[in-house]
mmCIF file of N, CA and C in Angstrom:
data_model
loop_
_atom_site.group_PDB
_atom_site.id
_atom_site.type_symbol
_atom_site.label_atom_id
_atom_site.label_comp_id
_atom_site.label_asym_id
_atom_site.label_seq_id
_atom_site.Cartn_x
_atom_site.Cartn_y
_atom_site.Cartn_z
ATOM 1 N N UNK A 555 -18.530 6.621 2.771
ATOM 2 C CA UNK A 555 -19.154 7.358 1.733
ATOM 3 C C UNK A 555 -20.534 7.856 2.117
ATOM 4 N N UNK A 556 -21.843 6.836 2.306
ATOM 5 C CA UNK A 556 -22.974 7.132 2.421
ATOM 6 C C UNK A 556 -23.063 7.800 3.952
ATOM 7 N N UNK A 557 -22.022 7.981 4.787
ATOM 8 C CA UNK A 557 -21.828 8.379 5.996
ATOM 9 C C UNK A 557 -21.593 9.885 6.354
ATOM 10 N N UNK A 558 -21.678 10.341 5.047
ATOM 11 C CA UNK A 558 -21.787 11.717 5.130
ATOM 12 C C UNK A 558 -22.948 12.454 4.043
ATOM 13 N N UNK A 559 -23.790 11.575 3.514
ATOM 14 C CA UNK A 559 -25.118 11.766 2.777
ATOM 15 C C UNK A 559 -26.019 12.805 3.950
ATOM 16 N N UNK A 560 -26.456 12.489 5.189
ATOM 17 C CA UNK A 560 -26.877 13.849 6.495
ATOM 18 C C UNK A 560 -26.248 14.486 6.476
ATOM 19 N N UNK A 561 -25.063 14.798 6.352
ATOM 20 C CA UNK A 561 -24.530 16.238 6.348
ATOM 21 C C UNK A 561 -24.895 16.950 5.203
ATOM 22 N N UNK A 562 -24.498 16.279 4.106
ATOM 23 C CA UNK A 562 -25.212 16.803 2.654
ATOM 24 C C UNK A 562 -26.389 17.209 2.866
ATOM 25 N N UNK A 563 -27.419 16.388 3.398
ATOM 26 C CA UNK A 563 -28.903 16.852 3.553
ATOM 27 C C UNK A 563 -28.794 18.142 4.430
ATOM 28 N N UNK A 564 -28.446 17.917 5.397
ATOM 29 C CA UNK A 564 -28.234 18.971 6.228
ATOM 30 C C UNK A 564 -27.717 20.499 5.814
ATOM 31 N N UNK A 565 -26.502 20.366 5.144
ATOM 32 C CA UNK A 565 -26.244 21.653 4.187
ATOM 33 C C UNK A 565 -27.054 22.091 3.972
ATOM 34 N N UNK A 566 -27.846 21.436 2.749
ATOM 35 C CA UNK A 566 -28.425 21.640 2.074
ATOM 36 C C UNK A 566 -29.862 22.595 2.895
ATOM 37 N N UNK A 567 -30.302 21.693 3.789
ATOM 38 C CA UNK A 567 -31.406 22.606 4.867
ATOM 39 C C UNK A 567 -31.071 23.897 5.102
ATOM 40 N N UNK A 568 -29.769 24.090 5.873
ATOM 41 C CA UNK A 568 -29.259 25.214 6.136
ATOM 42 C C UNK A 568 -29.351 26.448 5.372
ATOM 43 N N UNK A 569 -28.814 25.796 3.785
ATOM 44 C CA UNK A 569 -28.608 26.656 2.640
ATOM 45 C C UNK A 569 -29.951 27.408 1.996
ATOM 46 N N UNK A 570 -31.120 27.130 2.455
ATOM 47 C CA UNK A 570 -32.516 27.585 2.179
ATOM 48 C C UNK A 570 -32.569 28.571 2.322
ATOM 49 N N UNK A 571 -32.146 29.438 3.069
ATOM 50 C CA UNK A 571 -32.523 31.008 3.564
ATOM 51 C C UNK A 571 -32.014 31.662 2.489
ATOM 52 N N UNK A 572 -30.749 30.693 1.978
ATOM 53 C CA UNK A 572 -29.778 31.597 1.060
ATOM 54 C C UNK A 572 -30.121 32.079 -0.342
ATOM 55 N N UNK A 573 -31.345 31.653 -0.655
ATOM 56 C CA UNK A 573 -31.630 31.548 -1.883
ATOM 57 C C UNK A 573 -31.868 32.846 -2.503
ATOM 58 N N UNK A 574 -31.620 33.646 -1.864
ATOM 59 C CA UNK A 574 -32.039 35.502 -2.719
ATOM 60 C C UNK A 574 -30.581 36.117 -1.496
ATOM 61 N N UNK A 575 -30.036 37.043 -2.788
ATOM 62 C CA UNK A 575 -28.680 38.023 -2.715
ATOM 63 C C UNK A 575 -29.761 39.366 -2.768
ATOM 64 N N UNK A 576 -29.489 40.296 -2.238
ATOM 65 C CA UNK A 576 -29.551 41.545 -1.658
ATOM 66 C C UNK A 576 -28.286 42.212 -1.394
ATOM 67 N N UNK A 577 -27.742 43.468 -2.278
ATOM 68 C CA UNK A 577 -27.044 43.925 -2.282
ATOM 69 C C UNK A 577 -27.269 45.756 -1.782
ATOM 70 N N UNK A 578 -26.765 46.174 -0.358
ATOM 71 C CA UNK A 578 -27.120 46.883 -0.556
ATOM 72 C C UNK A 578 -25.705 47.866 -0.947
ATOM 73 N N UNK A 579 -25.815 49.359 -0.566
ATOM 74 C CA UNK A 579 -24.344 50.498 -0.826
ATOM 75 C C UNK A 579 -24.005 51.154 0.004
ATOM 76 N N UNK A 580 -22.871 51.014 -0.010
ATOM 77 C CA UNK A 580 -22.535 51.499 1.373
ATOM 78 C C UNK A 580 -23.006 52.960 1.331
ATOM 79 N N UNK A 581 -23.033 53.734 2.584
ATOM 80 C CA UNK A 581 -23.791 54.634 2.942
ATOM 81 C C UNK A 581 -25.100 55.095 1.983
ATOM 82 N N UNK A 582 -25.444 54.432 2.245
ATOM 83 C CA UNK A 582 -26.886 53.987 0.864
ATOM 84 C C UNK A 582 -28.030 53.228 1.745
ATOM 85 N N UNK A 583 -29.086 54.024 1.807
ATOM 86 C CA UNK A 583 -30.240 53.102 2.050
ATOM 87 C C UNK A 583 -30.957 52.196 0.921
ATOM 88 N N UNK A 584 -30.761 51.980 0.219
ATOM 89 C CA UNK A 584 -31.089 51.681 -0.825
ATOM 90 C C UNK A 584 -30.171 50.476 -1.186
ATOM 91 N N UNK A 585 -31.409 48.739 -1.593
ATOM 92 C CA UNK A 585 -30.999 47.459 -1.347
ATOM 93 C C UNK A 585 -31.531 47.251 -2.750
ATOM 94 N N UNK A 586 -30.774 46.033 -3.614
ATOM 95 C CA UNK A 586 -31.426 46.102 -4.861
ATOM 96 C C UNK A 586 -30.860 44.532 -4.149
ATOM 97 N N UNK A 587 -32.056 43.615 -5.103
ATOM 98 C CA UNK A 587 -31.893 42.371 -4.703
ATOM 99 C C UNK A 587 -31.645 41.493 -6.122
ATOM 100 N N UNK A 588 -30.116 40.899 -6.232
ATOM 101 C CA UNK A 588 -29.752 40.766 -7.750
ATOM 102 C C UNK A 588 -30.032 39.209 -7.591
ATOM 103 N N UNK A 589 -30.208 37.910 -6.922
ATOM 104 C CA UNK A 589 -30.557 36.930 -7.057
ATOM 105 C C UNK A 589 -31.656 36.565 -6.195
ATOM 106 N N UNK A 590 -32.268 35.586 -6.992
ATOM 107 C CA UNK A 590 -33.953 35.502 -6.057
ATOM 108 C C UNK A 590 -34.046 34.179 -7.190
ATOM 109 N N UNK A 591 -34.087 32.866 -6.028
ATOM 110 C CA UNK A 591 -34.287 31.428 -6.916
ATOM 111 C C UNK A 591 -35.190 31.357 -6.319
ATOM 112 N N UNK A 592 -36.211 30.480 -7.107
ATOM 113 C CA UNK A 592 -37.164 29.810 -6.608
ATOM 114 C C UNK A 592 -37.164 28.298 -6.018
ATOM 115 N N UNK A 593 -38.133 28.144 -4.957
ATOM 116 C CA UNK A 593 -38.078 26.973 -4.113
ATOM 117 C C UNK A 593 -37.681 25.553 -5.172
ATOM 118 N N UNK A 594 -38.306 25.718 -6.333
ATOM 119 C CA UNK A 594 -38.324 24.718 -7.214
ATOM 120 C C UNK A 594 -37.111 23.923 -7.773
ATOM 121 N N UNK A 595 -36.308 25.550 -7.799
ATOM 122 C CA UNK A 595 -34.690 25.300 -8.873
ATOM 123 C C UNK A 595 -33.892 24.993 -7.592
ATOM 124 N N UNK A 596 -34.191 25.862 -6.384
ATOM 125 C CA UNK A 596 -33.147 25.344 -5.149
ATOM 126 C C UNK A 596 -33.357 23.524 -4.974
ATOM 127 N N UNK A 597 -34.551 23.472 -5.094
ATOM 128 C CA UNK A 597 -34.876 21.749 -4.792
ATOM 129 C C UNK A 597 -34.318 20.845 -6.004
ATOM 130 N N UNK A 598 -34.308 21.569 -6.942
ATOM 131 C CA UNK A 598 -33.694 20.596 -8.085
ATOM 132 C C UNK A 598 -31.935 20.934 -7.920
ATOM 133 N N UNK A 599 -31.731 21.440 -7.716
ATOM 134 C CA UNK A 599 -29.972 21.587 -7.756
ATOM 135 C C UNK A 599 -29.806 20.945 -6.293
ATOM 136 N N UNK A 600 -30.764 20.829 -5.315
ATOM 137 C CA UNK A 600 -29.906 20.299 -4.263
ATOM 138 C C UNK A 600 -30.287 18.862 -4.666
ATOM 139 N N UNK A 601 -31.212 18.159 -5.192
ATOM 140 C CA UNK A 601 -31.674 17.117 -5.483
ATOM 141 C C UNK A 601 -30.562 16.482 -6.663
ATOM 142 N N UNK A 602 -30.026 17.197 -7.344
ATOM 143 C CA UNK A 602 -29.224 16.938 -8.606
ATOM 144 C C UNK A 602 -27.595 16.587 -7.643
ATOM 145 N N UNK A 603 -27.439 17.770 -6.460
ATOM 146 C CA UNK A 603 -26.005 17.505 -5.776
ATOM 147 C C UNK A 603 -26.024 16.658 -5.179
ATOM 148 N N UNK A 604 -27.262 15.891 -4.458
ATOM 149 C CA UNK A 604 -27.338 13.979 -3.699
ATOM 150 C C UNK A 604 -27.029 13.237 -4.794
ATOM 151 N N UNK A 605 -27.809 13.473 -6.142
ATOM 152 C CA UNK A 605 -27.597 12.803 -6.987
ATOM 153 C C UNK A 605 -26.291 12.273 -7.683
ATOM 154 N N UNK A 606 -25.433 13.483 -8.091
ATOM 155 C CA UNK A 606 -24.235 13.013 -7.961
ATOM 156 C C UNK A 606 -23.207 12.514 -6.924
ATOM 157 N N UNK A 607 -23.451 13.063 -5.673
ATOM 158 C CA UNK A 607 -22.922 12.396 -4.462
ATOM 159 C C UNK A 607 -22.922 11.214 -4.467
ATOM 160 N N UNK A 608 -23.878 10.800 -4.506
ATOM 161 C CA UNK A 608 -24.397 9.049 -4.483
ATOM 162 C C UNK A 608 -24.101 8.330 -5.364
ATOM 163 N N UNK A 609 -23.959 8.760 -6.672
ATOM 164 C CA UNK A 609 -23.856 8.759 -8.047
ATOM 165 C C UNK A 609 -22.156 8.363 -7.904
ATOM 166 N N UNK A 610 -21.598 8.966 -7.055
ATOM 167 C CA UNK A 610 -19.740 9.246 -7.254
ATOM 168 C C UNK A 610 -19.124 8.377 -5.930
ATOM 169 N N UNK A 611 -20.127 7.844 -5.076
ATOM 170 C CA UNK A 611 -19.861 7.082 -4.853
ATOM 171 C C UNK A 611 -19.240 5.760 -4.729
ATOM 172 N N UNK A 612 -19.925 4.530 -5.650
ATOM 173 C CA UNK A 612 -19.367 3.644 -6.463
ATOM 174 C C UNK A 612 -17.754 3.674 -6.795
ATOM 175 N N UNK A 613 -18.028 4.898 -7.215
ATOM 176 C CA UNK A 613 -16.362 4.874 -7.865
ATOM 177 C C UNK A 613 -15.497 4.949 -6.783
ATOM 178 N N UNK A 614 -15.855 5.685 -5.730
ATOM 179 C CA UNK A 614 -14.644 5.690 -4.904
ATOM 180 C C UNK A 614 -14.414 4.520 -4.114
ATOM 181 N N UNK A 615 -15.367 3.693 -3.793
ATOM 182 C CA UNK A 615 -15.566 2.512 -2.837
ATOM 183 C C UNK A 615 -14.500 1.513 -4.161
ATOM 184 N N UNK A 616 -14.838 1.969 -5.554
ATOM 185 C CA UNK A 616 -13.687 1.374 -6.700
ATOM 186 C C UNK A 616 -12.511 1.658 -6.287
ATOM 187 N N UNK A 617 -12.016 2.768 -6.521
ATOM 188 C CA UNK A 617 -11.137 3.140 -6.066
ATOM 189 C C UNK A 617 -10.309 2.780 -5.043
ATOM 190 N N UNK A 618 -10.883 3.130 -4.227
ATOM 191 C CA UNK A 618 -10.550 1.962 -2.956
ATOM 192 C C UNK A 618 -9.843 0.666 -2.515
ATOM 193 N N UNK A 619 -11.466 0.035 -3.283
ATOM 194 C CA UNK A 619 -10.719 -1.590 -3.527
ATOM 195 C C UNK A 619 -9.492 -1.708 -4.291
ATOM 196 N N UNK A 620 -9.516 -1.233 -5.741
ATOM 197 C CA UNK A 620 -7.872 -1.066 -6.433
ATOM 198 C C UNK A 620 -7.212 -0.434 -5.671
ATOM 199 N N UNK A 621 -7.071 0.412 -4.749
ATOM 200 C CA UNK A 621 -5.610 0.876 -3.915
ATOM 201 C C UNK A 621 -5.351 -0.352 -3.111
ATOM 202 N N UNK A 622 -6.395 -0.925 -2.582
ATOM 203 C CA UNK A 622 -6.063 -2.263 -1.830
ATOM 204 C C UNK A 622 -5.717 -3.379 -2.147
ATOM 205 N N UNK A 623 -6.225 -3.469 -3.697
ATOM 206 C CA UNK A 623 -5.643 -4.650 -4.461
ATOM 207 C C UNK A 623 -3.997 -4.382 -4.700
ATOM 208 N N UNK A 624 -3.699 -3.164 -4.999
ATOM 209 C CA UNK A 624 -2.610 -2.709 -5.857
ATOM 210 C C UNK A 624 -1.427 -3.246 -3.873
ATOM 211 N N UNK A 625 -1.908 -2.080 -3.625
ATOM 212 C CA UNK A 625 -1.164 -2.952 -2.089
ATOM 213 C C UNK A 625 -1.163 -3.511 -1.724
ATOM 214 N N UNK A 626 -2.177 -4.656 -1.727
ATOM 215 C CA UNK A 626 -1.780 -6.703 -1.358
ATOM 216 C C UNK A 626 -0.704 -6.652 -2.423
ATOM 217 N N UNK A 627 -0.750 -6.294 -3.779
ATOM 218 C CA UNK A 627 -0.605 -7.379 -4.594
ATOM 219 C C UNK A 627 1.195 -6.640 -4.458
ATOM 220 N N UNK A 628 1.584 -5.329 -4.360
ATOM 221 C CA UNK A 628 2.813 -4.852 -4.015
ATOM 222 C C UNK A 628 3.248 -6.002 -3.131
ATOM 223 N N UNK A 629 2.527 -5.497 -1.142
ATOM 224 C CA UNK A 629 2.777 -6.055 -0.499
ATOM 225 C C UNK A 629 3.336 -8.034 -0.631
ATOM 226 N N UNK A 630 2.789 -8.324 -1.324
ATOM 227 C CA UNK A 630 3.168 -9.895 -1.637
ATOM 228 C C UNK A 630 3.916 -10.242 -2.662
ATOM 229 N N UNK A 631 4.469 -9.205 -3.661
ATOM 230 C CA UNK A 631 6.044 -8.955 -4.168
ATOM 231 C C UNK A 631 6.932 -8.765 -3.615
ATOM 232 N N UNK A 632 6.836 -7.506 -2.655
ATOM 233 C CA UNK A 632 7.874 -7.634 -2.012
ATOM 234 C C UNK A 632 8.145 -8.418 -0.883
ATOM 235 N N UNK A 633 7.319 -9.414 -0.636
ATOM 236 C CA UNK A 633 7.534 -10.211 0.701
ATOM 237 C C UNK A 633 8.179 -11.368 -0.488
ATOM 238 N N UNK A 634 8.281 -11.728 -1.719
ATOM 239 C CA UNK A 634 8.467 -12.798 -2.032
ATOM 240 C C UNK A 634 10.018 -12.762 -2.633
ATOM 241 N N UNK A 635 10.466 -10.897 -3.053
ATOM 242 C CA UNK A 635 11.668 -10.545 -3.130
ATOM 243 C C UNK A 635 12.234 -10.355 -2.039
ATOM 244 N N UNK A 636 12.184 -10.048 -1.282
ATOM 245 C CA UNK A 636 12.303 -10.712 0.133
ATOM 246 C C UNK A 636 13.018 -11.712 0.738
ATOM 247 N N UNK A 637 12.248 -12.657 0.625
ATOM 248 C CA UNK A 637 12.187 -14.236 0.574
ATOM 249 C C UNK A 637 13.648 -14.399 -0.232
ATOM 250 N N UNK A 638 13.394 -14.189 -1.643
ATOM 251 C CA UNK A 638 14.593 -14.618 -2.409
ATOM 252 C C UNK A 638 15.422 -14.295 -2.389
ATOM 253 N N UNK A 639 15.498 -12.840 -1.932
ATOM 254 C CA UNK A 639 17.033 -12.275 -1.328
ATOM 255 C C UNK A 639 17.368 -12.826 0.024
ATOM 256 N N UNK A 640 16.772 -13.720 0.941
ATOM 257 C CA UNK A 640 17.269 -14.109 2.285
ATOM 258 C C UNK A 640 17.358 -15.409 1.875
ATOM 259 N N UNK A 641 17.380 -16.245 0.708
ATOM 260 C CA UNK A 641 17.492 -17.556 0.638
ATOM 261 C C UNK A 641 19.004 -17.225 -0.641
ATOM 262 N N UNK A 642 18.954 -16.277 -1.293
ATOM 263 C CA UNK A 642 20.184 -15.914 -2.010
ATOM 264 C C UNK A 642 21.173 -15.386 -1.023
ATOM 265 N N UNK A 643 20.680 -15.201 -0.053
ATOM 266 C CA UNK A 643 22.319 -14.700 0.704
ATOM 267 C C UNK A 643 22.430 -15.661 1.922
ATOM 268 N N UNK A 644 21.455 -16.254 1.769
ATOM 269 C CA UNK A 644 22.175 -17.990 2.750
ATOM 270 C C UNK A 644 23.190 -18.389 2.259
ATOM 271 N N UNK A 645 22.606 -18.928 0.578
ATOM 272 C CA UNK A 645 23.092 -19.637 -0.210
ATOM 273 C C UNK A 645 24.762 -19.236 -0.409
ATOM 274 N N UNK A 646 24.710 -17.984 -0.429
ATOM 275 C CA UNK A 646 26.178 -17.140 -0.766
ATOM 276 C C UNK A 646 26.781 -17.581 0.512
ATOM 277 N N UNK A 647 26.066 -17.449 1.625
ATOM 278 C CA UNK A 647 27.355 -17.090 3.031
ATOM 279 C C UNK A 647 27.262 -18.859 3.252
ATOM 280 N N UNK A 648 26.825 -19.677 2.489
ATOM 281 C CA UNK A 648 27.211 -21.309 2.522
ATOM 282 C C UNK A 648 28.094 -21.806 1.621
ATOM 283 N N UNK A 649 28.311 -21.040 0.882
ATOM 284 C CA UNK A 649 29.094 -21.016 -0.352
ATOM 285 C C UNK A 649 30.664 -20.734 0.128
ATOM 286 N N UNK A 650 30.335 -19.543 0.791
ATOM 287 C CA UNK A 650 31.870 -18.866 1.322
ATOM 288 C C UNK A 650 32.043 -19.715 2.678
ATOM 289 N N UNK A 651 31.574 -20.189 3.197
ATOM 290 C CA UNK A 651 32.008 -21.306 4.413
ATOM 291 C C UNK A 651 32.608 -22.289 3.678
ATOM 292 N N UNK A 652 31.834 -22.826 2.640
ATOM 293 C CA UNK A 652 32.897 -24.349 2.114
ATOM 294 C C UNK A 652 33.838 -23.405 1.540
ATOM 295 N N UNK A 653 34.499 -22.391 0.941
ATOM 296 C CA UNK A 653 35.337 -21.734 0.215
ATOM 297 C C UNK A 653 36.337 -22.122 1.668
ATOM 298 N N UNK A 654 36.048 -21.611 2.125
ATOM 299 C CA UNK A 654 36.776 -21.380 3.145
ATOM 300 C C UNK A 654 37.322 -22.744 4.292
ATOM 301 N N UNK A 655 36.658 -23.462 4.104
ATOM 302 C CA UNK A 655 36.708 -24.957 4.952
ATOM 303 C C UNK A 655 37.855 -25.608 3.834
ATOM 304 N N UNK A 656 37.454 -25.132 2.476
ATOM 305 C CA UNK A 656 38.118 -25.916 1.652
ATOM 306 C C UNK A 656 40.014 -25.206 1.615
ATOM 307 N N UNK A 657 39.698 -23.982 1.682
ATOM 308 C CA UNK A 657 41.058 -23.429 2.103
ATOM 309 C C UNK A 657 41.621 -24.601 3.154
ATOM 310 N N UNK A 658 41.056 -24.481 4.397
ATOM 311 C CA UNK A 658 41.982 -24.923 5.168
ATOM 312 C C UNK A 658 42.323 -26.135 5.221
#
C-alpha cells in the first residue's frame, strides 16, 4: 500500500506544469487560455488525493486480512471434508471386505 505513496508524490510533481489549459484553433494564431489554477488549489487537491490514498488504505490491508481469513478458514473445511470423506470410504471398502469374507 504505502509502497506506492512516491509515486503518488511523484505524479503529483510532474502534474505542476499542468495546471493552466490553453486552447488554441486550428489554423488560428490565436490561444485563449480556458483553465488557470492556482498554486494553492493544485496543493490542496493534491494534498486532499494523499489524503485519501492513505486514508483508503486501512481498508484494503482489511480487506486483505478477510480474504485471508475467509481462505484459511475455506482452506481448513475443506481439508476436514476431506478427511471425512477418506475415513468414510475406508470405512465402506472395510465394510465390503467383511461382506465379502462373509460370503465365502
Amino acid at each position: 500500500g504505502l509502497k506506492f505513496l512516491p509515486l503518488t508524490v511523484d505524479w503529483f510533481e510532474r502534474a505542476k506544469p499542468c495546471t493552466a489549459l490553453t486552447i488554441s484553433e486550428a489554423n488560428s494564431t490565436s490561444r485563449m487560455r480556458v483553465l488557470e489554477e492556482s498554486r494553492e488549489a493544485f496543493e490542496s487537491r493534491a494534498l486532499t488525493a494523499m489524503y485519501e490514498f492513505i486514508r483508503g488504505i486501512p481498508m484494503e490491508v482489511m480487506k486483505s486480512r478477510h480474504g485471508l481469513a475467509v481462505d484459511t478458514a475455506c482452506d481448513k473445511k475443506i481439508a476436514r471434508i476431506e478427511e471425512e470423506n477418506k475415513i468414510a470410504s475406508e470405512q465402506r471398502d472395510e465394510r465390503y471386505r467383511e461382506a465379502l469374507e462373509q460370503r465365502d
